[in-house]
Amino acid sequence: VDFPTTFEPKNDMNSTIFCLVLAALCVSCNAFQLSKSFSRSPVVRRMAVEGAVDFPTLDGSKARIGIIKTRWNKEDVSNLVDGCKKALKDTGVEDANVFETEVPGAFELPYAARLLALSGTVDAIVCVGVLVKGDTMHFEYISEAVSSGIMNVGLQTACPCVFGVLTCNTEEQVKKRSTGKHNHGKDWGLTAVEMALLRQEALGGTQKPSMGFGAPIEVGSSGKTSAGPKVGF
């Protein structure tokens, strides 16, 4: 909008009218820019939903992966875990090198992940759960706490922790992201293997030969080692 460089009002009434017109034009311009921004946001959201991550060829034959799942929303979580396990198998991760345990709900995931990370028996951990927004602020509080907690476990223990928790507004969104070709568990499994390999490269491999919360390795009289009984939750 082009405005005159100078304006000499003849009286106070003209000055008031000019100010009102100028204010209206400014509001109109801001509203136009704001409407353009909102018109673009649905496209960005669709790209986020339909986008995919490209993974390199991964050799997970020596990777040890821990999976911690919730019993809350059990059916959907099981579908996600199945997708995760399929991805692990496709990259060559042996069944014996996959440790799986469960906790009641998503809020317990960070604590369980920390215990498993501190055991030194896995190279990466996938925390799997489902949160669906309800009528209260519970969803926001739990989502914030769980995402921050899982991230902190990875940073504090140097064991990669994958945030495998769906945070959805509706059950329909959960189904779309936990079944079929859009099963997010597959990407989480691939992410775990890639980060496990990165950790091994940086730290020089795994630390303990047993999986999960196992007992120390015992050395017999013959000199051969034997693993003690596995201890879980």
C-alpha angles and dihedrals in degrees: 000000000000117000127188113262092230134029127186111191116210093214143352092272093058090048091052093049091049092052092050092050091048092050091049091052092051092050091049092051093050092047091052093052091046092051090052090053093050092047090060097047097079090057091052091050093050091051090051092052097044098036123108138202119236114225127197122233104288129203107201097168091115098034122111114207130190122205120197114186135180127238089215110097086011099178095052092042091052090054090052092048090050089054091048093050091049090055091049091051092048090056093050101259108157119235090236089059095057115089116192131186138153142224132196099255146348094274089066094053098088093051093048090046091053092052091050093046092051090051087070092218101113135054096210139006131215115204109201127193145126128233122186122192116247136179097285137057091260091101093055094047095048095043092052094045096046097046092047092044095051092048091050092051090057094047095045098044101032088233112124112241117195116214099229097166119122112217105193138165096218142022088244091061089051093053092049092053099041103047140056123355092338093060103138091202089079093059091046091054092050091047091052092053093047092049092044090056090047090052093048091050092050099042102030104254134301124331106213131038095216126079130235123345092341131159120259119277112266123214115215129211090264090060093248120127124234128187117238122230115299114250120202134167 
